[in-house]
PDB file of C-alpha atoms in Angstrom:
ATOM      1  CA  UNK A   3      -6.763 134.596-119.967  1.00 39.00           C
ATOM      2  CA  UNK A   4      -9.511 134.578-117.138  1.00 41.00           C
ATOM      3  CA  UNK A   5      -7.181 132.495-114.757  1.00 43.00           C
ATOM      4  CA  UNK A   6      -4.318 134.841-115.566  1.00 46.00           C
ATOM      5  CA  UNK A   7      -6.800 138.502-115.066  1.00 47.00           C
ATOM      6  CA  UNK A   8      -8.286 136.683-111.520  1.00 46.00           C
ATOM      7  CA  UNK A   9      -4.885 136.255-110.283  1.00 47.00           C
ATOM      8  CA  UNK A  10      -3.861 139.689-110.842  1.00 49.00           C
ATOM      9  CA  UNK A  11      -6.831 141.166-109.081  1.00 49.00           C
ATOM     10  CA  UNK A  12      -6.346 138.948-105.958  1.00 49.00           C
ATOM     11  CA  UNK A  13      -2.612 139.987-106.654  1.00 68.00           C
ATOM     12  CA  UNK A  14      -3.746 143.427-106.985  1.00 69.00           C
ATOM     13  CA  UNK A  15      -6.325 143.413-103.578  1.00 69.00           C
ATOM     14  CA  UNK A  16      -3.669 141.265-101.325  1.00 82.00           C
ATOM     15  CA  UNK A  17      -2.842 142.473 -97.557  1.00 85.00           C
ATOM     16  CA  UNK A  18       0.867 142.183 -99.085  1.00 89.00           C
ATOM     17  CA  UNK A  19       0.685 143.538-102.228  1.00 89.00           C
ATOM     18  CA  UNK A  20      -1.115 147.465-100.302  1.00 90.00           C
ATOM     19  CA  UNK A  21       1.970 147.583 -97.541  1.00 92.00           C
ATOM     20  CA  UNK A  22       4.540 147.175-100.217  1.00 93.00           C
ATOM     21  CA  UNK A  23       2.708 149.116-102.767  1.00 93.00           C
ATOM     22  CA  UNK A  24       2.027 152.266 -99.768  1.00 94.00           C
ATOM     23  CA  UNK A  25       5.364 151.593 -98.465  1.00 95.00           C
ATOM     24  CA  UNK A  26       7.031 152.735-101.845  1.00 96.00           C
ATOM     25  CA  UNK A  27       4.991 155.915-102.024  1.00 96.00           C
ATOM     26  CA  UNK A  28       5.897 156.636 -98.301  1.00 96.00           C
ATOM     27  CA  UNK A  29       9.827 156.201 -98.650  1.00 96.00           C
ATOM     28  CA  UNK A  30       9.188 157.997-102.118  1.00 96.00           C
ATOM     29  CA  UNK A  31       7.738 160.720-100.551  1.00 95.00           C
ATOM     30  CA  UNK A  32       9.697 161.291 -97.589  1.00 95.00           C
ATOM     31  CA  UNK A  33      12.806 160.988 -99.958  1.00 95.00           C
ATOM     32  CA  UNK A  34      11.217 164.053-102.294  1.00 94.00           C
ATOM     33  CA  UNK A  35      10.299 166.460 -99.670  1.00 91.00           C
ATOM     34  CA  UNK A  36      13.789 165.984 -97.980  1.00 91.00           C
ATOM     35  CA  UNK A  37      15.504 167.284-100.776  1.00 90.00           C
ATOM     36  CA  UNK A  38      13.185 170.270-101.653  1.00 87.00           C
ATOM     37  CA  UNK A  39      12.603 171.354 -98.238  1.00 85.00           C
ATOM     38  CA  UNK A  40      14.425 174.704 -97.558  1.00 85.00           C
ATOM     39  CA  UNK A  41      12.892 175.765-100.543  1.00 81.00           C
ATOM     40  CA  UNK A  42       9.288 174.890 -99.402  1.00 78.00           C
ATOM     41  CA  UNK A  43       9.931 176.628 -96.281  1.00 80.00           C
ATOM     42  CA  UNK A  44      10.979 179.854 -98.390  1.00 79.00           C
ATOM     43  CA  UNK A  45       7.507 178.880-100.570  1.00 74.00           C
ATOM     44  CA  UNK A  46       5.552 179.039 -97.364  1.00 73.00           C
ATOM     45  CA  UNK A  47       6.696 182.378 -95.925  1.00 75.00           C
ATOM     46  CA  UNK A  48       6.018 184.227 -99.403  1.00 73.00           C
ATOM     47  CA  UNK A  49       2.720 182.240 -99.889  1.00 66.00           C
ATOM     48  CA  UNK A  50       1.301 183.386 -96.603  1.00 67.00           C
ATOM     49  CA  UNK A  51       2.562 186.645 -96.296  1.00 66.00           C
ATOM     50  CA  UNK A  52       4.982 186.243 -93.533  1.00 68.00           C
ATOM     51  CA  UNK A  53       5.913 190.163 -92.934  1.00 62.00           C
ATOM     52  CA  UNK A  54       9.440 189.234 -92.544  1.00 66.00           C
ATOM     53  CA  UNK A  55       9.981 187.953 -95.822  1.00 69.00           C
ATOM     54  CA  UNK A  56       7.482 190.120 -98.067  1.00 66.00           C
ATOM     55  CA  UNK A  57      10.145 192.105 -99.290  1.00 67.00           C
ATOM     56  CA  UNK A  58      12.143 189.092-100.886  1.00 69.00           C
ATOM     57  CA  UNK A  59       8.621 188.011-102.929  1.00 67.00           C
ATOM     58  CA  UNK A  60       8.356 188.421-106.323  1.00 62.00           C
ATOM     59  CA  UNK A  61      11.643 187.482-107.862  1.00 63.00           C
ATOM     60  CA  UNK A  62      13.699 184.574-108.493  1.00 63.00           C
ATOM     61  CA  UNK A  63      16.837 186.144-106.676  1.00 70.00           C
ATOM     62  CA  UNK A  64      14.511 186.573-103.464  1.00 71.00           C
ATOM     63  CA  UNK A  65      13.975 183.459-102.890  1.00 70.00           C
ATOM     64  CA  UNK A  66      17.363 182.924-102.767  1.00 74.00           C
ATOM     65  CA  UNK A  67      18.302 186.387-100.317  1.00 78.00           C
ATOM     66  CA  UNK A  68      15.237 184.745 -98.261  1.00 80.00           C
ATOM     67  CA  UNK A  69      17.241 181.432 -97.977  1.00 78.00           C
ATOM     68  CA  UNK A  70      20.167 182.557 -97.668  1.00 77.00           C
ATOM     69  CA  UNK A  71      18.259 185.407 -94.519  1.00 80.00           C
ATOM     70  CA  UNK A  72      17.122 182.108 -92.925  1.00 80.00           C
ATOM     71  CA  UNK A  73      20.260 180.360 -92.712  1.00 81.00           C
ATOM     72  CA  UNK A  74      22.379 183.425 -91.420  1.00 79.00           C
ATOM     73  CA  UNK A  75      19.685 183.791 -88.572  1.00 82.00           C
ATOM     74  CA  UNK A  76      18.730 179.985 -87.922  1.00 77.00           C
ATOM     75  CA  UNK A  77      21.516 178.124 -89.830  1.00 81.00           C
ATOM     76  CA  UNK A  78      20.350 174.958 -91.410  1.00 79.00           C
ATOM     77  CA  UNK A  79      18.021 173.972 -88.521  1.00 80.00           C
ATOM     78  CA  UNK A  80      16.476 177.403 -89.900  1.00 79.00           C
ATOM     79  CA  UNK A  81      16.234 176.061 -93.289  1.00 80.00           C
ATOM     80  CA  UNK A  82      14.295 172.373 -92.283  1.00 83.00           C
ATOM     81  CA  UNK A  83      11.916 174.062 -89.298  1.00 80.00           C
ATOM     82  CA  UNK A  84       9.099 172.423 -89.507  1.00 74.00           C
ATOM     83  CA  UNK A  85      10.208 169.412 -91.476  1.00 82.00           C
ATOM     84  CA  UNK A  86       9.949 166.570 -88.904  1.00 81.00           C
ATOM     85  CA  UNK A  87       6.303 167.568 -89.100  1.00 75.00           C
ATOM     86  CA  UNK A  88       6.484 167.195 -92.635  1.00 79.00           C
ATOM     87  CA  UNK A  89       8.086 163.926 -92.748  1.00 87.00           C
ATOM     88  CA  UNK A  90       5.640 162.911 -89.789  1.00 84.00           C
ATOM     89  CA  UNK A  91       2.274 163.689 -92.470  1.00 83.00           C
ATOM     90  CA  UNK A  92       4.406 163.110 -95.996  1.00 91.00           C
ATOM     91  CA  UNK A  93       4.623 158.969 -94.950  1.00 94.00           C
ATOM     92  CA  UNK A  94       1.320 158.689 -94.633  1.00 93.00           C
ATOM     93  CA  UNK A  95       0.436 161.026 -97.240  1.00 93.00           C
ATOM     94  CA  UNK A  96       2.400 159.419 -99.841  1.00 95.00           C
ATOM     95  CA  UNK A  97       1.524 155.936 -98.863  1.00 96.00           C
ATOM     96  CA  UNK A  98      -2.129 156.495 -98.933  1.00 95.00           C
ATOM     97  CA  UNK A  99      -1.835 158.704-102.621  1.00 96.00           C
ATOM     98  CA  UNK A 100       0.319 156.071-104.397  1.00 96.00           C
ATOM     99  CA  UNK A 101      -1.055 153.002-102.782  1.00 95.00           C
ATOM    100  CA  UNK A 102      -4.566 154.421-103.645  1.00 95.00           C
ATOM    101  CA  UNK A 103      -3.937 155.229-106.925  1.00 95.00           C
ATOM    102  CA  UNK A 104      -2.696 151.564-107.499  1.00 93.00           C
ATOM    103  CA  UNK A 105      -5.938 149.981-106.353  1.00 93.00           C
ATOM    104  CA  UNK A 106      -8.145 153.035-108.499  1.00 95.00           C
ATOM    105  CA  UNK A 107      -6.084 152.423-111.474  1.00 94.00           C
ATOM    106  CA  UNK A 108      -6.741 148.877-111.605  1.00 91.00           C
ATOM    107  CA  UNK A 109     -10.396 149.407-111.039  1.00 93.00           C
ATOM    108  CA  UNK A 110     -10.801 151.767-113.444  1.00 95.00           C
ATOM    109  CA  UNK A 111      -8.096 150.839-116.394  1.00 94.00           C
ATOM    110  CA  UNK A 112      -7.847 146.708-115.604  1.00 89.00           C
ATOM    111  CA  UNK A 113      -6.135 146.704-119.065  1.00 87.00           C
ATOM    112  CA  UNK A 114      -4.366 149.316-121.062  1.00 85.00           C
ATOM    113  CA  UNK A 115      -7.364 148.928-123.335  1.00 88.00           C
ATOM    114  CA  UNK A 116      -9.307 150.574-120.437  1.00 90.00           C
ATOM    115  CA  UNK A 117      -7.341 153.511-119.921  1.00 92.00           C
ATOM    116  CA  UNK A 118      -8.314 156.970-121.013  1.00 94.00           C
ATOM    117  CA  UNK A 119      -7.217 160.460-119.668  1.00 95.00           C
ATOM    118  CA  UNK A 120     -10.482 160.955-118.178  1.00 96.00           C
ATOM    119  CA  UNK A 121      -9.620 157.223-116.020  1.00 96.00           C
ATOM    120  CA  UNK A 122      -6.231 158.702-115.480  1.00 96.00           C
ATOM    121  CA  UNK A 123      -7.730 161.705-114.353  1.00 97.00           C
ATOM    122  CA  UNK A 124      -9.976 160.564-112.010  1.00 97.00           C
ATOM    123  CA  UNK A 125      -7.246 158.111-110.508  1.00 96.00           C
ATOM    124  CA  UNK A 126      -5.494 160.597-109.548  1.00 96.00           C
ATOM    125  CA  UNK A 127      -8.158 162.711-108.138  1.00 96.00           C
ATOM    126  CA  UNK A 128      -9.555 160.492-106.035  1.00 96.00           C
ATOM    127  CA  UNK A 129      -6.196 158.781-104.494  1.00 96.00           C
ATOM    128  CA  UNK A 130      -5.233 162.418-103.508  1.00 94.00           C
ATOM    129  CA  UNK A 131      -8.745 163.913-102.108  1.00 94.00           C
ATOM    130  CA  UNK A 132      -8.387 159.966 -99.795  1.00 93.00           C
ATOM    131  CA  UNK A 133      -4.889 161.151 -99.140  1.00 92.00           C
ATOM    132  CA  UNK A 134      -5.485 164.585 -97.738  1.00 89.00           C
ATOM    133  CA  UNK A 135      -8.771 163.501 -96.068  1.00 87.00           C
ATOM    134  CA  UNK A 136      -6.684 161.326 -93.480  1.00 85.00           C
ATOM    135  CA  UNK A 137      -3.528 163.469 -92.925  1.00 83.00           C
ATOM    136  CA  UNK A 138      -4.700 166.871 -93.290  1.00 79.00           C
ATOM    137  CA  UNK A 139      -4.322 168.013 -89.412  1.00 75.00           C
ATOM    138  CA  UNK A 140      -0.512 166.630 -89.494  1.00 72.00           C
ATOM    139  CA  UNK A 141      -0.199 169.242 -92.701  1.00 68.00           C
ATOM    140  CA  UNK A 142      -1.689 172.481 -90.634  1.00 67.00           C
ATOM    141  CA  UNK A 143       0.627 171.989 -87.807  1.00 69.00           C
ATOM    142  CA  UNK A 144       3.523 171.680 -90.256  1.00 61.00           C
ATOM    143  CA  UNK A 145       2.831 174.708 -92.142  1.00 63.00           C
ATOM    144  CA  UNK A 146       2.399 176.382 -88.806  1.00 62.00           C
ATOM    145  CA  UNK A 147       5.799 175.634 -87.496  1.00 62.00           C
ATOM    146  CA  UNK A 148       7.499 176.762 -91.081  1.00 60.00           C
ATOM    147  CA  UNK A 149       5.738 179.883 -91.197  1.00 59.00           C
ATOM    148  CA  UNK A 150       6.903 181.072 -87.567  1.00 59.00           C
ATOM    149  CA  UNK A 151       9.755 183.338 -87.721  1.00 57.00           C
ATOM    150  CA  UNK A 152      10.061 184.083 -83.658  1.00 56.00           C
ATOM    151  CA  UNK A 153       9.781 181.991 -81.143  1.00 52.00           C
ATOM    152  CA  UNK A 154       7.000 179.396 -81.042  1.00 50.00           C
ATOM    153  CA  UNK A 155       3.903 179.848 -78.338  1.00 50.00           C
ATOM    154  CA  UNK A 156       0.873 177.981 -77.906  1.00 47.00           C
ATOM    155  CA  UNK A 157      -1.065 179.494 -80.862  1.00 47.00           C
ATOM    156  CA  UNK A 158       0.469 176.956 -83.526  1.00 44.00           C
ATOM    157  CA  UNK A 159      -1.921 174.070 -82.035  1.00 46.00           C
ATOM    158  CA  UNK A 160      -5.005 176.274 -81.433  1.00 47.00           C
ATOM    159  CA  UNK A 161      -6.937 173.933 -79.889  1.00 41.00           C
ATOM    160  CA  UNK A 162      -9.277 171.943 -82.175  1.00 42.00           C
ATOM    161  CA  UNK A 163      -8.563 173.887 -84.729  1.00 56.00           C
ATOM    162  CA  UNK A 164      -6.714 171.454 -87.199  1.00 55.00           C
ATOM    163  CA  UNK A 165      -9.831 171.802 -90.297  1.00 61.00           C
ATOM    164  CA  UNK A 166      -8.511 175.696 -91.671  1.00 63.00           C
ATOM    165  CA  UNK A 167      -8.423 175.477 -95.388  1.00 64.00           C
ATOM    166  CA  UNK A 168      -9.173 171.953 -95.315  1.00 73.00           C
ATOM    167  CA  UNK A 169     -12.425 172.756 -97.905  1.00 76.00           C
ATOM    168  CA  UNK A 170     -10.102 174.415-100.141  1.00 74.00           C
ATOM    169  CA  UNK A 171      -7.183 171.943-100.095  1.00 77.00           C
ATOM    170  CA  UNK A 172      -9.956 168.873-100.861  1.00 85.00           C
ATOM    171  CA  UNK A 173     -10.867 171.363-103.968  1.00 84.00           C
ATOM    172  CA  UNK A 174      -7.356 172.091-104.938  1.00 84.00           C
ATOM    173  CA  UNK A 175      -6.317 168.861-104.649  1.00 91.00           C
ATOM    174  CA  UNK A 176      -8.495 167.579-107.231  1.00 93.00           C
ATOM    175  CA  UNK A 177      -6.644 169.244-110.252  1.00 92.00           C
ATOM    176  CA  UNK A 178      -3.236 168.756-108.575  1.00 93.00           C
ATOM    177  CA  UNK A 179      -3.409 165.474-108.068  1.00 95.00           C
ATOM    178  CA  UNK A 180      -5.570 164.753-111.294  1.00 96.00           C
ATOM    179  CA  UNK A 181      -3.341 166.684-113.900  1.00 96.00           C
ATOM    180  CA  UNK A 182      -0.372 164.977-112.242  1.00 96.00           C
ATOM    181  CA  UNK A 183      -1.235 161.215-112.351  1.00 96.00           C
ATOM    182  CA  UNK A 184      -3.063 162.302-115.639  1.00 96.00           C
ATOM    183  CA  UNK A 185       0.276 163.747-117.133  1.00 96.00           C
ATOM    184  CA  UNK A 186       2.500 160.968-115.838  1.00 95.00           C
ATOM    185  CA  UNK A 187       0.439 158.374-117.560  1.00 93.00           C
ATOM    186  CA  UNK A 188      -0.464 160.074-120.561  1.00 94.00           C
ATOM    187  CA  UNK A 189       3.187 160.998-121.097  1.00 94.00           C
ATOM    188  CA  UNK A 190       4.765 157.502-120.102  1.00 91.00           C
ATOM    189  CA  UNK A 191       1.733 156.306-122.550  1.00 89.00           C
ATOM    190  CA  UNK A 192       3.079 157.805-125.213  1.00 89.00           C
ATOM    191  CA  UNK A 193       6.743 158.594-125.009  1.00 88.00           C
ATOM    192  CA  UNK A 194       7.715 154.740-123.537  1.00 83.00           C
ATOM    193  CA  UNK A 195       5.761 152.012-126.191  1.00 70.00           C
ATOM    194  CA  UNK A 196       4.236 149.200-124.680  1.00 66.00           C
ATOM    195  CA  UNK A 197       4.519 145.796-125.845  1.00 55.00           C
ATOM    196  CA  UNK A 198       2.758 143.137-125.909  1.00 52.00           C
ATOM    197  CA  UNK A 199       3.929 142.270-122.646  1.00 47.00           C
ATOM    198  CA  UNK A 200       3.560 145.780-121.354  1.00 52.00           C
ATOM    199  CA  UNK A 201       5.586 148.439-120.830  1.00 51.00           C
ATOM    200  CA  UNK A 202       9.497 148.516-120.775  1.00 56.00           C
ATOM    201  CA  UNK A 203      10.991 149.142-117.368  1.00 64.00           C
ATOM    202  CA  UNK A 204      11.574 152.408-117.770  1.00 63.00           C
ATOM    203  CA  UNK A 205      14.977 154.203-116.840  1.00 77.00           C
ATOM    204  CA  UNK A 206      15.300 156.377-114.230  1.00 87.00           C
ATOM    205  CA  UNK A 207      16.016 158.994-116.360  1.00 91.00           C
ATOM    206  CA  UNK A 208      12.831 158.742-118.034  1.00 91.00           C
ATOM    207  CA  UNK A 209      11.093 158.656-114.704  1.00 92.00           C
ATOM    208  CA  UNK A 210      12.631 162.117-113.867  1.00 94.00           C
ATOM    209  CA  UNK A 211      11.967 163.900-117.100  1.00 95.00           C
ATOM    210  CA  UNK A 212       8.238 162.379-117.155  1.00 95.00           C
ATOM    211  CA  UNK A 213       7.341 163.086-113.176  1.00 95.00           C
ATOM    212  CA  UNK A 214       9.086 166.966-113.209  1.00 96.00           C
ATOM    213  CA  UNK A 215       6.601 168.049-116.419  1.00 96.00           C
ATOM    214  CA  UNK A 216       3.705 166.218-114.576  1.00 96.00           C
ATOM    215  CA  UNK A 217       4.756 168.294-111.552  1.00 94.00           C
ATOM    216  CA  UNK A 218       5.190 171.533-113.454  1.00 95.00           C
ATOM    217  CA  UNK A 219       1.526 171.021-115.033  1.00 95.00           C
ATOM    218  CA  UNK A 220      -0.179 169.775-111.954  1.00 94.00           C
ATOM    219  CA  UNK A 221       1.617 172.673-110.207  1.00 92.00           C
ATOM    220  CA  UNK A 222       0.191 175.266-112.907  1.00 91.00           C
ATOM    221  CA  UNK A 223      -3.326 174.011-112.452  1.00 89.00           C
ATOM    222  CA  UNK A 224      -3.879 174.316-109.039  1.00 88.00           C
ATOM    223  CA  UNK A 225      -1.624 177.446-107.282  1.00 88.00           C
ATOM    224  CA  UNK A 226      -4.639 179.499-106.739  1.00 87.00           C
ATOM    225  CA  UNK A 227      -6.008 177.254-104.715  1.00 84.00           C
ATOM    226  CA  UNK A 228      -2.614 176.787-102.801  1.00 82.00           C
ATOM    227  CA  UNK A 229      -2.474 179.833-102.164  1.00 83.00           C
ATOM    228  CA  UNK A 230      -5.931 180.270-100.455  1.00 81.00           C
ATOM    229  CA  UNK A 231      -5.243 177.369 -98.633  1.00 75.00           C
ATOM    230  CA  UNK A 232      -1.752 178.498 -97.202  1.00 73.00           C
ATOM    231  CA  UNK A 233      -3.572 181.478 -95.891  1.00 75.00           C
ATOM    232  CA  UNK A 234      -6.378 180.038 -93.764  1.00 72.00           C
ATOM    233  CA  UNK A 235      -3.889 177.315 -92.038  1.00 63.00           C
ATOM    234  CA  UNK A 236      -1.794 180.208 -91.040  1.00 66.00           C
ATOM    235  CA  UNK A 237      -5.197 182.187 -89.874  1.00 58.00           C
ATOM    236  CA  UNK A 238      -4.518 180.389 -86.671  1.00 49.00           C
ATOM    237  CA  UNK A 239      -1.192 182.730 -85.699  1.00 45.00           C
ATOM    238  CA  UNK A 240      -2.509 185.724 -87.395  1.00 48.00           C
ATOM    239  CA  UNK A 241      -5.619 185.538 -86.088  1.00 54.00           C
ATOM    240  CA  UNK A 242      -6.218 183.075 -83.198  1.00 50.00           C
ATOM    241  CA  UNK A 243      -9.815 183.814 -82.438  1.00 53.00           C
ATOM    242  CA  UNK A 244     -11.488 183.608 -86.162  1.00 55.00           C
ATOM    243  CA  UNK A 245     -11.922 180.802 -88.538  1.00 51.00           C
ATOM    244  CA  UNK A 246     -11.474 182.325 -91.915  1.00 61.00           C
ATOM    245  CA  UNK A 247     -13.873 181.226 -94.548  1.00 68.00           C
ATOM    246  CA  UNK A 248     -12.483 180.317 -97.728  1.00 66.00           C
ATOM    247  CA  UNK A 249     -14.461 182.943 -99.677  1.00 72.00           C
ATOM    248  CA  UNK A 250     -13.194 185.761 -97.288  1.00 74.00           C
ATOM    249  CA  UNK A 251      -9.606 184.310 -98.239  1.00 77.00           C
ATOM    250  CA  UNK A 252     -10.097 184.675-101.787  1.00 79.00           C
ATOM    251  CA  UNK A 253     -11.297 188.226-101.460  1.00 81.00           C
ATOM    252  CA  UNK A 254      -8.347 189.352 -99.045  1.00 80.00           C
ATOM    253  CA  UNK A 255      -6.016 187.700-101.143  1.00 77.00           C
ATOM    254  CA  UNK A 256      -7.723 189.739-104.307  1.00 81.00           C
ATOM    255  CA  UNK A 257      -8.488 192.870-102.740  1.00 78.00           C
ATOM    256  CA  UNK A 258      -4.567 193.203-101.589  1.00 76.00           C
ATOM    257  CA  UNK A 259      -2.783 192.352-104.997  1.00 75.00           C
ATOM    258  CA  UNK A 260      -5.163 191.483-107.761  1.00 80.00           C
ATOM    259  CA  UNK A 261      -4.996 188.160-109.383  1.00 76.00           C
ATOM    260  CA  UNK A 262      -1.547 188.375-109.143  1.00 78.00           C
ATOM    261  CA  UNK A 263      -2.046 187.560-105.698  1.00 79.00           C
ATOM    262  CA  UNK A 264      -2.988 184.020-106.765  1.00 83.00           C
ATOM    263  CA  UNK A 265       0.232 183.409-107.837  1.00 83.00           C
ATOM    264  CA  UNK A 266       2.908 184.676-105.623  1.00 79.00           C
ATOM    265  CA  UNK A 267       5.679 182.416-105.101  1.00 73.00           C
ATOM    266  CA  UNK A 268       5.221 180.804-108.183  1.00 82.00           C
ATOM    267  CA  UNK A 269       8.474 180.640-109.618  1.00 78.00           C
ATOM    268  CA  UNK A 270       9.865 179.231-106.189  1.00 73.00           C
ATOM    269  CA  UNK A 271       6.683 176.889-106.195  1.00 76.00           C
ATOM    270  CA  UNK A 272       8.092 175.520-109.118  1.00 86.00           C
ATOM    271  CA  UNK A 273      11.527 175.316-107.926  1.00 81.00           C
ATOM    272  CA  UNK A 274      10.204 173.123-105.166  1.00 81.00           C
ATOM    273  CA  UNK A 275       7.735 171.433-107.109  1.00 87.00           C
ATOM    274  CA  UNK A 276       9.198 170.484-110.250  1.00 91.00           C
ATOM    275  CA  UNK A 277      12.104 168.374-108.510  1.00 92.00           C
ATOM    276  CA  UNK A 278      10.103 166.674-105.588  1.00 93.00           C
ATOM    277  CA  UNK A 279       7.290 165.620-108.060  1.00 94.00           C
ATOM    278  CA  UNK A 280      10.076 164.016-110.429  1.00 95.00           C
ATOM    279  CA  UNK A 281      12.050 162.252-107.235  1.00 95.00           C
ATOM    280  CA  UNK A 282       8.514 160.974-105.625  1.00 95.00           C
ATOM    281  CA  UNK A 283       7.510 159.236-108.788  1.00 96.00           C
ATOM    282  CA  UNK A 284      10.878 157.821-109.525  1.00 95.00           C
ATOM    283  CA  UNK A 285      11.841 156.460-106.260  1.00 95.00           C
ATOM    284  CA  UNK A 286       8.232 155.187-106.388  1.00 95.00           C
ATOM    285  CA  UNK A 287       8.655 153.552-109.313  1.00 93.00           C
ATOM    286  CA  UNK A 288      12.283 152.060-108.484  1.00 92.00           C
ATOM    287  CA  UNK A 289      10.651 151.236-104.738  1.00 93.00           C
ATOM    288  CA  UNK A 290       7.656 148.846-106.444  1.00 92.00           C
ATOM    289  CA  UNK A 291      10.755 147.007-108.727  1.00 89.00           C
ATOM    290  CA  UNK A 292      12.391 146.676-105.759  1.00 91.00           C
ATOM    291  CA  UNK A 293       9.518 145.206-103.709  1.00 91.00           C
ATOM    292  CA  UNK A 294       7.627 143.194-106.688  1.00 86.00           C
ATOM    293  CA  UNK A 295       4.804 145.576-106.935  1.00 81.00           C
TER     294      UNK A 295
END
């Protein structure tokens, strides 16, 4: 039993074991944000206010009327602006969240004896405040070039200035990231039996319907703080020569529409969120098959 739990920790801690395990959360991710992507650009414009598009926000048919304004004026280039950028931070991202998470699970749960939602919570917390903490620059210049409706000039890269929001997003992350490893283990805990020699492989089908409500509850939990955080990256084009605190966000963001204002784009956020959080974590999960992890 002890020769059996030592060789899955050095298993578990091998060079080979973290590049396969990250390299199945990076494909996984890049994979999920391809396919939601015009409708995170749509998510972006009516999260930060983009003038433009203000009159499409609020409704489920103006988000597609914004779409559908974006491709008549920019075709489908229109639609993915800004998504090389994305897919630039989203490898890295996802590599570091699910690869992370990985390692913290075993540390926390060795055995499913050991694991709790409070464990699964904290998994999931911590792999996605690690992932954010190293590609969070790559995320501000992606948002930057989405939310730009004109042509580009040199205020999307103002300077040093890669750190708006970043407070906010660590916060915000915490509950995203928590409820959604949290949900996706609680829910394969209980809907897919283990036995004694540990849980079936699960179909994909199973993967999808698990990893969209785990998006749709992470995605529930933490759109205030989204929406905050959209708001100081794009601070840099509204207003180049301030650094808005997080605080003052909040209050501008209150003071204009109430605590509705925490929630606009919503319905698209779930559009967008629902599908990529069900595609990352099955493609993750059919990536470590594939690769033995």
């Amino acid at each position: 039993m002890s020769s059996n739990g030592s060789k899955s920790t050095r298993d578990n801690q091998s060079l080979s074991y973290i590049v396969r395990s990250g390299l199945a959360g990076g494909v996984a991710g890049c994979i999920a944000k391809t396919v939601v992507a015009p409708l995170d650009r749509v998510k972006i414009l009516f999260q930060a206010s983009n003038p433009d598009f203000q009159k499409y926000a609020g409704s489920w048919s103006g988000a597609y009327r914004a779409g559908h304004d974006i491709y008549v004026n920019g075709g489908l280039r229109g639609l993915f602006q800004g998504h090389s950028a994305t897919l630039l931070r989203i490898f890295p991202y996802a590599a570091i969240k699910f690869m992370a998470y990985d390692e913290v699970h075993h540390i926390l749960m060795p055995t499913q004896q050991h694991e709790t939602n409070i464990r699964r919570f904290l998994a999931g917390a911590i792999s996605g405040t690690m992932s954010v903490f190293f590609t969070y620059p790559l995320e501000v210049i992606r948002v930057r070039m989405a939310f730009q409706t004109s042509s580009p000039n040199k205020s999307i890269v103002p300077g040093l200035k890669f750190y708006r929001g970043f407070t906010v997003t660590m916060i915000g992350m915490v509950p995203y990231a928590g409820v959604s490893f949290l949900s996706w283990g609680y829910l394969r805990a209980a809907l897919l039996p283990s036995s004694k020699t540990g849980h079936k492989t699960p179909t994909p089908i199973a993967d999808l319907a698990i990893g969209a409500v785990s998006g749709a509850l992470a995605q529930t939990a933490s759109y205030p703080f989204e929406v905050v955080r959209r708001r100081m990256q794009v601070g840099g084009i509204t207003q180049p020569d301030r650094w808005l605190r997080w605080g003052e966000t909040v209050r501008a963001v209150w003071d204009s529409k109430g605590w509705r204002g925490f929630y606009v784009g919503l319905s698209i956020g779930y559009l967008k969120v629902v599908p990529m959080t069900a595609v990352s974590f099955t493609v993750w999960q059919g990536g470590k098959r594939l690769l033995g992890v």
